[in-house]
Coordinates of C-alpha atoms and ligand atoms in Angstrom, one line a residue:
M15 CA -101.4 -23.3 -89.1
T16 CA -103.1 -22.0 -85.6
V17 CA -105.3 -18.7 -85.5
Q18 CA -102.8 -17.3 -83.1
A19 CA -100.0 -17.2 -85.3
T20 CA -102.3 -15.9 -88.6
F21 CA -103.5 -13.1 -85.6
A22 CA -99.7 -12.5 -84.4
A23 CA -98.4 -12.2 -88.1
T24 CA -101.5 -9.9 -89.3
V25 CA -100.9 -7.8 -86.3
V26 CA -96.5 -7.2 -86.9
D27 CA -97.8 -6.5 -90.7
E28 CA -100.1 -3.6 -89.5
W29 CA -97.4 -2.2 -87.1
V30 CA -94.4 -2.2 -89.4
R31 CA -96.7 -1.1 -91.9
A32 CA -97.6 2.0 -89.9
G33 CA -94.1 2.3 -89.3
V34 CA -93.3 0.7 -86.2
T35 CA -89.5 -0.6 -86.7
D36 CA -88.6 -1.6 -83.1
A37 CA -89.3 -4.1 -80.5
V38 CA -88.5 -5.1 -76.7
L39 CA -89.0 -8.1 -75.7
A40 CA -89.1 -10.2 -72.0
P41 CA -88.5 -14.2 -72.5
G42 CA -92.3 -15.6 -71.6
S43 CA -94.4 -18.1 -72.4
R44 CA -97.9 -16.8 -73.1
S45 CA -96.7 -14.5 -75.5
T46 CA -95.1 -16.7 -77.7
P47 CA -97.1 -16.3 -80.5
L48 CA -96.4 -12.0 -81.2
A49 CA -92.6 -13.3 -79.9
L50 CA -92.6 -15.3 -83.1
A51 CA -94.2 -13.1 -85.1
L52 CA -91.8 -10.2 -84.2
H53 CA -88.9 -12.5 -85.0
A54 CA -90.3 -13.2 -88.2
R55 CA -89.9 -10.1 -89.7
A56 CA -86.2 -9.1 -91.1
D57 CA -87.8 -5.1 -90.7
V58 CA -88.5 -5.0 -87.5
R59 CA -85.5 -4.8 -85.0
V60 CA -86.1 -7.5 -82.0
H61 CA -84.5 -6.6 -78.5
V62 CA -84.4 -8.9 -76.2
H63 CA -84.5 -7.9 -72.0
L64 CA -84.4 -10.2 -69.1
D65 CA -86.0 -7.7 -67.0
E66 CA -89.9 -6.2 -68.2
R67 CA -88.9 -2.7 -65.6
S68 CA -86.1 -2.2 -67.6
A69 CA -87.3 -3.2 -71.5
G70 CA -90.6 -0.8 -70.7
F71 CA -87.9 2.3 -69.9
Y72 CA -85.8 1.1 -72.8
A73 CA -88.7 0.9 -75.3
L74 CA -89.4 4.6 -73.8
G75 CA -85.7 5.6 -75.0
L76 CA -86.4 4.4 -78.6
G77 CA -89.9 6.2 -78.6
L78 CA -88.1 9.4 -77.5
A79 CA -85.3 8.5 -79.9
T80 CA -87.7 8.1 -82.8
G81 CA -90.6 9.8 -82.7
N82 CA -92.6 6.4 -83.5
P83 CA -93.8 4.1 -80.8
A84 CA -91.6 0.8 -80.0
I85 CA -93.7 -2.7 -79.2
V86 CA -92.7 -3.9 -75.5
L87 CA -93.9 -7.1 -75.2
T88 CA -94.0 -9.2 -71.7
T89 CA -95.7 -12.5 -70.7
S90 CA -98.5 -12.3 -68.0
G91 CA -98.6 -11.8 -64.5
T92 CA -96.2 -9.5 -62.5
A93 CA -94.3 -9.5 -65.8
A94 CA -96.7 -7.2 -67.3
V95 CA -96.7 -5.0 -64.0
E96 CA -93.4 -4.6 -64.7
L97 CA -94.1 -1.6 -67.2
H98 CA -95.8 0.3 -65.3
P99 CA -93.3 3.0 -64.5
A100 CA -92.3 3.3 -68.2
V101 CA -95.7 3.3 -69.2
V102 CA -96.6 6.3 -66.6
E103 CA -93.8 8.1 -67.5
A104 CA -94.4 7.7 -71.4
H105 CA -97.6 9.1 -70.1
H106 CA -97.0 12.3 -68.6
A107 CA -93.8 12.9 -71.0
H108 CA -95.8 12.4 -74.3
V109 CA -93.8 9.3 -75.7
P110 CA -95.3 7.3 -77.8
L111 CA -95.0 3.5 -76.2
L112 CA -97.2 0.4 -77.6
A113 CA -97.1 -1.7 -74.0
C114 CA -98.7 -5.3 -75.2
T115 CA -99.0 -7.8 -72.4
A116 CA -99.9 -11.5 -73.1
D117 CA -102.1 -12.7 -71.3
R118 CA -104.3 -15.9 -70.1
P119 CA -107.4 -16.9 -71.9
P120 CA -110.6 -16.5 -69.7
E121 CA -111.2 -19.7 -68.8
L122 CA -108.1 -19.4 -66.9
H123 CA -109.1 -16.8 -64.6
D124 CA -109.9 -16.9 -61.1
V125 CA -109.4 -20.5 -60.6
G126 CA -105.6 -20.2 -59.2
A127 CA -103.9 -20.6 -62.9
S128 CA -100.3 -20.1 -62.5
Q129 CA -99.5 -16.3 -63.7
A130 CA -103.2 -15.1 -64.2
I131 CA -103.8 -12.0 -62.8
D132 CA -106.4 -9.3 -63.8
Q133 CA -104.6 -7.0 -66.8
V134 CA -107.7 -5.2 -67.6
H135 CA -106.7 -1.9 -67.3
L136 CA -103.6 -3.0 -65.3
F137 CA -102.3 1.0 -66.0
G138 CA -105.5 2.9 -65.5
R139 CA -105.7 6.4 -66.8
A140 CA -101.8 6.4 -67.9
V141 CA -102.8 5.0 -71.0
R142 CA -104.4 6.9 -74.7
W143 CA -105.8 3.7 -75.1
F144 CA -106.6 0.5 -73.8
A145 CA -108.0 -2.8 -75.6
Q146 CA -108.4 -6.6 -75.4
P147 CA -110.2 -8.1 -78.0
G148 CA -110.3 -11.2 -76.8
V149 CA -108.2 -15.1 -77.6
P150 CA -108.1 -14.5 -81.4
D151 CA -110.4 -16.5 -83.4
D152 CA -111.8 -16.8 -87.0
A153 CA -115.4 -14.2 -86.7
S154 CA -112.5 -11.5 -85.8
R155 CA -110.2 -11.9 -88.3
G156 CA -111.9 -8.9 -89.4
A157 CA -110.7 -6.6 -86.9
W158 CA -107.6 -7.3 -86.8
R159 CA -105.8 -5.2 -89.1
S160 CA -107.9 -2.3 -87.6
L161 CA -107.1 -3.1 -84.2
A162 CA -103.3 -2.7 -84.6
A163 CA -103.4 0.4 -86.9
R164 CA -105.2 2.2 -84.2
A165 CA -102.7 1.2 -81.3
V166 CA -100.0 3.0 -83.2
A167 CA -102.0 5.9 -84.4
E168 CA -103.2 6.4 -81.0
A169 CA -99.8 5.7 -79.5
R170 CA -98.9 8.8 -81.7
G171 CA -101.5 10.9 -80.6
A172 CA -104.7 10.5 -82.5
G173 CA -106.7 11.8 -79.9
G174 CA -104.4 14.6 -78.6
A175 CA -100.7 14.0 -76.8
P176 CA -98.9 11.0 -78.3
G177 CA -98.6 8.6 -75.2
P178 CA -99.0 4.7 -73.9
V179 CA -101.5 2.6 -75.5
H180 CA -102.0 -0.9 -73.8
L181 CA -103.3 -3.9 -75.9
N182 CA -103.8 -6.8 -73.5
L183 CA -103.8 -10.1 -75.8
A184 CA -104.8 -13.4 -74.9
F185 CA -103.4 -16.5 -75.9
R186 CA -105.0 -20.1 -75.7
E187 CA -102.5 -23.0 -76.3
P188 CA -101.3 -24.0 -78.5
L189 CA -98.8 -21.2 -78.7
V190 CA -96.5 -22.1 -81.2
G191 CA -98.0 -22.7 -84.9
E192 CA -97.5 -21.3 -88.5
P193 CA -99.7 -18.4 -89.9
D194 CA -102.1 -19.0 -92.5
A195 CA -102.8 -16.6 -95.1
L196 CA -103.3 -13.1 -93.6
P197 CA -106.6 -11.1 -94.3
P198 CA -106.0 -8.4 -96.7
A199 CA -104.6 -5.1 -96.1
R200 CA -104.9 -1.8 -97.5
P201 CA -103.0 -1.2 -101.5
G202 CA -100.1 0.3 -101.7
G203 CA -98.3 -0.7 -98.4
G204 CA -100.2 1.6 -95.7
P205 CA -101.6 1.0 -92.7
W206 CA -105.5 -0.1 -91.9
H207 CA -105.7 3.2 -90.5
T208 CA -104.4 6.8 -90.9
V209 CA -105.1 9.6 -88.8
E210 CA -104.9 13.4 -90.8
R211 CA -105.3 16.6 -87.9
A212 CA -104.9 19.6 -88.9
E213 CA -102.5 21.9 -87.4
P214 CA -104.4 24.8 -84.9
G215 CA -103.7 28.4 -85.9
A216 CA -101.3 30.1 -83.4
L217 CA -102.5 32.8 -81.0
D218 CA -101.3 36.1 -81.9
V219 CA -100.1 38.0 -78.6
S220 CA -99.0 41.4 -80.4
D221 CA -101.5 43.4 -77.9
R222 CA -100.2 41.7 -74.4
V223 CA -96.7 42.1 -75.6
A224 CA -95.9 45.1 -77.0
G225 CA -93.4 47.1 -75.7
R226 CA -93.2 45.9 -72.5
R227 CA -90.8 43.7 -70.4
G228 CA -91.0 40.7 -70.8
V229 CA -89.4 37.3 -70.5
V230 CA -89.6 34.1 -72.9
V231 CA -89.1 30.8 -70.9
A232 CA -88.5 27.8 -72.3
G233 CA -88.7 23.8 -71.4
A234 CA -88.9 20.3 -72.7
D235 CA -91.9 20.9 -75.7
A236 CA -91.4 24.0 -76.3
P237 CA -91.8 25.2 -80.3
R238 CA -89.6 24.7 -82.6
P239 CA -86.2 27.0 -81.6
P240 CA -86.1 28.8 -84.6
V241 CA -89.8 29.9 -83.9
V242 CA -88.7 30.7 -79.7
H243 CA -85.6 32.9 -80.8
G244 CA -87.3 35.0 -83.5
I245 CA -90.0 35.7 -81.0
A246 CA -87.2 36.6 -78.6
E247 CA -85.5 38.5 -80.7
A248 CA -88.2 40.3 -82.4
L249 CA -89.6 41.6 -78.7
A250 CA -86.1 42.4 -77.5
W251 CA -86.7 40.0 -74.6
P252 CA -84.1 37.5 -72.6
L253 CA -84.8 33.8 -73.4
V254 CA -84.5 31.9 -70.1
A255 CA -84.2 28.1 -71.6
D256 CA -83.4 25.4 -70.4
A257 CA -81.1 22.6 -72.6
R258 CA -84.0 20.1 -72.7
S259 CA -86.3 23.0 -75.0
G260 CA -83.4 23.0 -77.7
C261 CA -82.8 26.5 -77.6
R262 CA -80.4 26.9 -75.1
V263 CA -78.3 27.8 -77.8
P264 CA -75.2 30.9 -78.0
A265 CA -77.5 33.7 -78.9
R266 CA -78.6 37.5 -78.6
T267 CA -81.2 36.7 -76.5
T268 CA -79.8 33.1 -74.4
V269 CA -79.9 33.5 -70.9
G270 CA -78.4 30.3 -69.4
A271 CA -77.2 31.3 -65.4
F272 CA -80.7 32.0 -64.7
D273 CA -80.6 30.1 -61.7
A274 CA -77.8 31.9 -60.1
L275 CA -78.9 35.3 -61.1
L276 CA -82.2 35.4 -59.3
R277 CA -81.1 34.0 -56.0
S278 CA -79.3 37.4 -55.8
P279 CA -82.5 39.2 -54.4
E280 CA -81.4 42.6 -56.1
F281 CA -81.1 41.3 -59.7
A282 CA -84.6 39.6 -58.9
A283 CA -86.6 42.8 -57.9
E284 CA -85.0 45.1 -60.3
H285 CA -85.3 42.3 -62.9
R286 CA -88.9 42.0 -62.7
P287 CA -91.0 41.2 -66.0
E288 CA -94.6 42.5 -67.2
V289 CA -95.1 39.5 -69.5
V290 CA -94.3 36.0 -69.6
L291 CA -94.7 33.9 -72.5
R292 CA -94.1 30.0 -71.1
L293 CA -92.9 27.6 -73.6
G294 CA -93.1 24.0 -73.0
A295 CA -93.0 22.3 -69.2
P296 CA -91.6 24.1 -66.2
L297 CA -87.3 24.5 -65.3
T298 CA -86.6 22.3 -62.6
S299 CA -85.3 25.6 -60.8
R300 CA -87.1 26.1 -57.8
V301 CA -85.3 29.8 -57.2
L302 CA -86.5 31.0 -61.0
N303 CA -90.6 29.7 -60.9
E304 CA -91.0 31.1 -57.5
W305 CA -89.6 34.2 -59.1
L306 CA -92.4 33.8 -61.9
A307 CA -95.2 33.2 -59.3
A308 CA -94.4 35.8 -57.2
S309 CA -94.0 38.3 -60.4
G310 CA -97.7 39.0 -61.0
A311 CA -96.8 39.2 -64.4
D312 CA -99.2 38.7 -67.0
Q313 CA -98.1 34.7 -68.1
V314 CA -99.2 33.1 -71.5
L315 CA -98.4 29.4 -71.0
V316 CA -98.0 27.4 -74.7
H317 CA -97.6 24.2 -75.1
P318 CA -98.3 22.2 -78.0
R319 CA -100.6 19.7 -77.0
H320 CA -102.3 21.6 -74.8
A321 CA -100.6 20.0 -71.7
W322 CA -101.8 22.3 -68.4
L323 CA -98.5 22.3 -67.1
D324 CA -99.0 25.3 -64.5
P325 CA -97.7 23.6 -61.5
D326 CA -98.5 27.4 -59.5
R327 CA -102.2 28.2 -61.6
T328 CA -100.3 31.5 -63.0
A329 CA -101.3 31.4 -66.2
A330 CA -103.7 33.7 -67.5
T331 CA -104.0 31.8 -70.8
V332 CA -103.5 28.3 -72.4
T333 CA -102.5 27.8 -75.4
A334 CA -101.2 25.7 -78.2
S335 CA -98.9 28.2 -80.4
V336 CA -98.3 31.8 -80.2
T337 CA -96.8 34.2 -82.8
V338 CA -96.2 37.6 -82.8
A339 CA -97.6 39.1 -85.7
R340 CA -96.0 42.8 -84.7
P341 CA -93.6 43.0 -82.1
V342 CA -92.4 46.1 -80.7
P343 CA -89.5 45.8 -78.6
S344 CA -89.0 46.1 -74.7
P345 CA -88.0 49.3 -73.2
P346 CA -84.3 50.2 -73.9
G347 CA -82.0 48.7 -71.7
W348 CA -83.9 45.5 -70.6
L349 CA -82.2 42.8 -72.7
D350 CA -78.6 44.9 -72.5
G351 CA -79.5 44.2 -68.3
W352 CA -80.2 40.9 -68.3
M353 CA -77.2 39.9 -71.2
E354 CA -74.7 41.8 -69.2
A355 CA -75.4 39.8 -66.0
E356 CA -76.2 36.5 -68.0
R357 CA -72.4 37.3 -69.5
L358 CA -70.7 38.4 -65.7
A359 CA -72.4 35.0 -64.2
Q360 CA -71.1 32.7 -67.2
A361 CA -67.3 34.0 -66.6
T362 CA -67.8 33.8 -62.8
I363 CA -69.6 30.2 -62.7
A364 CA -66.3 29.3 -65.5
S365 CA -63.7 30.5 -63.3
V366 CA -65.2 29.0 -60.2
L367 CA -65.1 25.9 -61.5
D368 CA -62.2 26.6 -63.1
A369 CA -60.3 27.3 -60.0
H370 CA -61.2 23.3 -58.5
T371 CA -59.2 20.7 -60.7
E372 CA -60.8 17.7 -58.6
P373 CA -64.3 16.7 -60.5
T374 CA -67.3 18.5 -59.4
E375 CA -70.9 18.0 -59.9
P376 CA -71.4 21.5 -61.4
G377 CA -68.2 21.2 -63.2
V378 CA -68.8 17.6 -64.9
A379 CA -72.4 18.8 -65.9
R380 CA -70.9 22.2 -67.4
A381 CA -67.6 20.1 -68.8
L382 CA -69.6 17.5 -70.8
L383 CA -72.3 19.5 -72.3
D384 CA -69.3 21.5 -73.4
L385 CA -67.4 18.4 -74.6
L386 CA -69.8 16.2 -76.3
P387 CA -69.9 15.8 -79.8
S388 CA -71.9 17.5 -82.7
E389 CA -75.2 15.6 -82.8
A390 CA -75.0 13.4 -79.9
T391 CA -77.2 13.4 -77.5
L392 CA -77.6 13.7 -73.3
M393 CA -79.8 12.4 -71.4
V394 CA -79.9 13.5 -67.4
S395 CA -81.2 11.8 -64.4
S396 CA -83.7 13.4 -62.2
S397 CA -82.1 14.7 -59.1
M398 CA -79.0 16.8 -59.5
P399 CA -77.9 15.8 -62.5
V400 CA -80.8 17.7 -64.5
R401 CA -80.5 20.9 -62.4
D402 CA -76.5 21.6 -62.3
L403 CA -76.8 20.9 -66.3
E404 CA -80.2 23.5 -66.0
W405 CA -78.3 26.2 -64.2
Y406 CA -74.6 25.8 -64.7
A407 CA -74.0 24.6 -68.2
S408 CA -73.2 27.1 -70.8
P409 CA -75.1 27.3 -74.3
R410 CA -73.5 25.1 -77.3
E411 CA -75.1 24.2 -80.3
G412 CA -76.0 20.6 -81.7
V413 CA -76.9 18.4 -78.8
R414 CA -80.1 16.8 -77.9
V415 CA -80.8 16.6 -74.7
V416 CA -83.3 14.6 -72.5
A417 CA -84.5 13.2 -69.0
N418 CA -87.1 11.4 -68.1
R419 CA -89.3 14.6 -66.3
G420 CA -92.5 13.2 -66.9
A421 CA -92.8 12.1 -63.8
S422 CA -88.9 12.7 -62.9
G423 CA -88.2 9.0 -61.8
I424 CA -84.6 8.0 -60.7
D425 CA -85.6 4.8 -62.1
G426 CA -84.7 2.9 -65.6
V427 CA -82.6 5.6 -66.3
V428 CA -79.5 3.1 -68.0
S429 CA -82.0 1.9 -70.0
T430 CA -84.0 4.5 -71.3
A431 CA -80.6 6.2 -72.7
L432 CA -79.4 2.4 -73.6
G433 CA -83.0 2.5 -76.0
L434 CA -81.8 6.8 -76.9
A435 CA -78.4 5.2 -78.3
A436 CA -80.5 1.8 -79.9
G437 CA -82.9 4.5 -81.5
T438 CA -80.3 6.8 -83.1
P439 CA -77.7 4.5 -84.6
G440 CA -74.9 6.8 -86.0
R441 CA -75.4 9.2 -83.4
R442 CA -73.0 9.6 -79.8
T443 CA -75.3 8.8 -77.0
F444 CA -74.4 9.9 -72.8
A445 CA -75.8 10.0 -70.1
L446 CA -75.2 12.0 -67.0
L447 CA -76.8 10.4 -63.6
G448 CA -76.3 9.7 -60.3
D449 CA -75.2 6.6 -57.9
L450 CA -78.5 6.3 -57.1
A451 CA -80.2 6.2 -60.4
F452 CA -77.1 4.0 -61.8
L453 CA -77.9 1.8 -59.1
H454 CA -81.8 1.5 -59.5
D455 CA -81.4 0.3 -63.6
A456 CA -77.8 -1.1 -63.3
G457 CA -79.9 -4.4 -64.5
G458 CA -80.7 -2.4 -67.3
L459 CA -76.7 -3.1 -68.4
V460 CA -77.4 -6.5 -69.5
A461 CA -79.1 -5.6 -72.4
A462 CA -75.6 -3.5 -73.4
G463 CA -73.7 -6.7 -74.5
R464 CA -76.9 -7.8 -76.9
R465 CA -76.8 -5.3 -78.5
D466 CA -74.2 -3.4 -80.5
V467 CA -74.8 0.2 -79.4
D468 CA -72.9 3.3 -78.2
C469 CA -73.6 4.7 -74.9
T470 CA -71.6 6.4 -72.4
F471 CA -72.5 6.6 -68.5
V472 CA -71.3 9.7 -66.5
V473 CA -71.9 8.0 -63.4
V474 CA -71.8 10.9 -60.5
D475 CA -71.5 9.1 -57.7
N476 CA -71.6 10.8 -53.7
D477 CA -73.0 8.1 -52.5
G478 CA -76.4 8.3 -51.5
G479 CA -78.7 10.9 -52.4
G480 CA -77.3 14.0 -52.7
I481 CA -80.4 16.2 -53.6
F482 CA -81.3 15.9 -50.1
S483 CA -78.6 18.2 -49.2
F484 CA -80.5 20.5 -50.2
L485 CA -83.5 20.0 -49.3
P486 CA -85.3 21.6 -45.6
Q487 CA -84.8 17.8 -44.4
A488 CA -81.1 18.3 -44.4
E489 CA -81.6 21.1 -42.0
L490 CA -84.2 19.8 -39.5
V491 CA -83.5 16.2 -39.4
P492 CA -80.8 15.5 -37.1
P493 CA -77.8 13.8 -38.5
D494 CA -78.1 10.4 -37.8
A495 CA -81.8 10.2 -39.3
F496 CA -80.9 12.3 -42.1
E497 CA -77.6 10.5 -43.4
T498 CA -80.4 6.6 -42.9
L499 CA -83.3 8.2 -44.2
F500 CA -82.4 10.3 -46.8
G501 CA -78.4 10.8 -47.6
T502 CA -78.5 6.9 -47.8
P503 CA -75.1 6.0 -48.5
H504 CA -74.6 2.4 -50.0
G505 CA -70.9 1.7 -50.0
L506 CA -70.7 -0.1 -52.9
D507 CA -68.2 0.3 -55.5
L508 CA -70.1 1.3 -58.8
A509 CA -66.8 0.3 -60.2
R510 CA -66.9 -3.0 -59.6
V511 CA -71.1 -3.4 -60.2
A512 CA -70.3 -2.3 -63.7
T513 CA -67.6 -4.4 -64.2
A514 CA -69.6 -7.1 -63.5
Y515 CA -71.9 -6.8 -65.9
G516 CA -68.9 -6.5 -68.4
V517 CA -69.1 -2.7 -69.4
P518 CA -65.6 -1.5 -68.6
V519 CA -65.2 1.3 -66.3
T520 CA -62.2 4.7 -66.4
R521 CA -62.4 6.1 -62.9
L522 CA -62.4 10.0 -63.5
E523 CA -59.4 11.4 -60.7
R524 CA -59.6 15.2 -62.9
L525 CA -61.9 17.3 -64.4
D526 CA -59.3 18.0 -67.2
E527 CA -59.5 14.2 -67.7
L528 CA -62.8 14.0 -68.5
C529 CA -62.4 15.0 -72.6
S530 CA -60.1 11.5 -73.1
A531 CA -62.2 9.7 -71.1
L532 CA -65.4 10.4 -73.7
D533 CA -63.2 8.9 -76.4
G534 CA -64.3 5.6 -77.7
G535 CA -67.2 3.8 -78.5
G536 CA -69.9 1.1 -77.1
V537 CA -71.4 0.6 -73.6
R538 CA -68.8 2.8 -71.3
V539 CA -69.1 4.0 -67.7
V540 CA -66.8 6.7 -66.3
H541 CA -67.2 7.1 -62.6
V542 CA -66.7 10.3 -60.8
R543 CA -66.0 9.7 -57.1
T544 CA -67.8 13.3 -55.3
D545 CA -68.4 14.3 -51.9
R546 CA -72.0 15.5 -51.0
A547 CA -71.3 18.0 -48.2
V548 CA -68.5 19.2 -51.1
N549 CA -71.3 19.6 -53.1
V550 CA -73.3 21.8 -51.3
A551 CA -70.2 23.8 -50.6
V552 CA -69.4 24.0 -54.6
H553 CA -73.1 25.2 -55.1
R554 CA -72.9 27.7 -52.1
E555 CA -69.7 29.0 -53.8
I556 CA -71.1 29.5 -57.0
N557 CA -74.0 30.8 -56.2
E558 CA -72.3 33.6 -53.6
A559 CA -69.8 34.5 -56.6
V560 CA -72.3 35.3 -59.1
A561 CA -73.9 37.8 -56.8
A562 CA -70.5 39.3 -55.7
A563 CA -70.2 39.8 -59.5
L564 CA -73.3 41.1 -60.2
T565 CA -72.7 43.9 -57.0
A566 CA -69.4 44.5 -58.4
G567 CA -70.4 45.2 -61.9
R568 CA -74.1 44.9 -62.4
P569 CA -74.9 47.8 -64.8
R570 CA -78.4 49.9 -63.5
R571 CA -81.5 48.6 -65.1
G572 CA -82.6 50.6 -67.4
A573 CA -78.6 51.8 -68.7
P574 CA -77.3 50.1 -71.6
A575 CA -74.8 47.6 -72.0
A576 CA -70.9 48.2 -71.4
Ligands
TPP17 C1 -88.2 6.0 -58.7 C2 -88.2 6.9 -58.0 N1 -87.4 6.5 -56.6 C3 -87.4 7.5 -55.6 C4 -87.3 8.6 -56.0 C5 -87.3 9.9 -54.8 N2 -85.6 10.4 -55.1 C6 -85.6 11.9 -55.4 S1 -84.0 12.2 -56.0 C7 -83.5 10.9 -55.2 C8 -82.2 10.3 -54.8 C9 -81.0 10.4 -56.4 O1 -79.6 9.9 -55.7 P1 -78.7 9.8 -57.5 O2 -79.5 9.2 -58.0 O3 -77.6 9.5 -56.7 O4 -78.5 11.4 -57.3 P2 -78.0 12.8 -56.4 O5 -79.5 12.9 -55.8 O6 -76.7 12.3 -55.7 O7 -77.6 13.6 -57.2 C10 -84.3 10.2 -54.6 C11 -84.3 8.8 -54.2 C12 -87.8 9.3 -57.5 N3 -87.6 11.1 -57.9 N4 -87.9 8.2 -58.1
MG18 MG1 -76.4 10.3 -55.5

């Protein structure tokens, strides 16, 4: 019997009572009491990773999938530091996560003991709560259940938004032992603490929106789709929706092709709104965001957790929830003008992409979303995949789209997707990612063989960072320097990389092979070779074709739909 083992078993018992189901562990000695306590519970799924950075993102993926914090446990030293990227992403993206770092006891600090570093407030202000209870002893027994229950409650957003919590847990040897009787728990199986929060009332914006030309913009963390569609429908406003909002489904008001549309100066000028309801996180489209910022419109920013997501500083009002109690629709022709343009743009995008038999990057994004089975989850990496999906995919129902856009890193994508897959058994998971994002976390594939997860990675391989070809650097930096510093070709055969991890690979030569390439379960890679210069040309081709279609068929403002 050891006090360390009793502490660890108590904490794990409390986590289970609070609803925790998954723990992600990386091997190490100092974390032994907790590792053994987690392993001893049949009601906790334990996922073992070799690399703590991947472990952190895998736990993030589990949290995204379930809304519950997953435990991620490391030993001390640099192992603990490796969690930082996932903690930062969880902080910005409001994903519950319980980061537990094992630590050496105080007498081993500052004396050159192995793997002893300062882990106090290791993740700075990126955590909702930090606690270090000290080496467990019998005197602290009465605090153990509270500590564990509060950690889960804080991660779920007791103090506001969900996010990461850091417990720094010092253990003294012996590290292996059996637990004694646990301190008494709450009767009835519940956790020591629960947090009850009253929902705030919604702000009624009826007077501000009545009869005006407005736009609803919905990003990640927008209110529930029926609420958003209800507002757009009642006001007869276009709903500019990113797939991550869940609102980008076919409807009388849904506009998916806004990026291409707003690249047309005439369209952008003629469709300037008077009022904008911005729901959730900003979209990635710079064209959209600049158009909104320059519009001079009255803007209401709505975020259910009061996140201040206003990079252009244009929100006149910030609130958690809106309602329109007395809806007065926009003037005749306002919505029709948008929707006619949307139909033209979608048809044009489809016909441009259909003319390319070889896979193009926008074509893969559009076809992939179209082809996914119902109830699938799609993760998209930062850089061009998230943009191609936002700009060129057509609206559809029944797919959950997620991206690590809290801090917009290209790290941890493989592991986040595998964590999402592990957290949604019975639903298929797909990831659309760039070659650099894939290579960055290729080590995350080690976990693929260890669990029965279903995840198909569609890797768009343009041999480097394709996004930089769209930035001013591409014009202003001499080509050789641009290629060395930004293009960063690696010349690796990604199929061989995946195969080395035991992951089967399908090479996609033609876009029409995508449907069959997506068949089958387990962890797989679909490898798509593209070219960065061709990709710039394809984007230009689509955008010019949409502008031309608008010029040819554009209804004048105020005109009813054809
Ligand atoms: C961790 C991290 N490092 C660097 C960056 C900067 N960055 C943004 S996009 C990008 C290139 C990504 O390349 P790839 O994944 O191949 O996608 P592509 O641009 O080709 O679509 C880089 C390096 C970042 N966002 N995150
Ligand atoms: Mg790339």
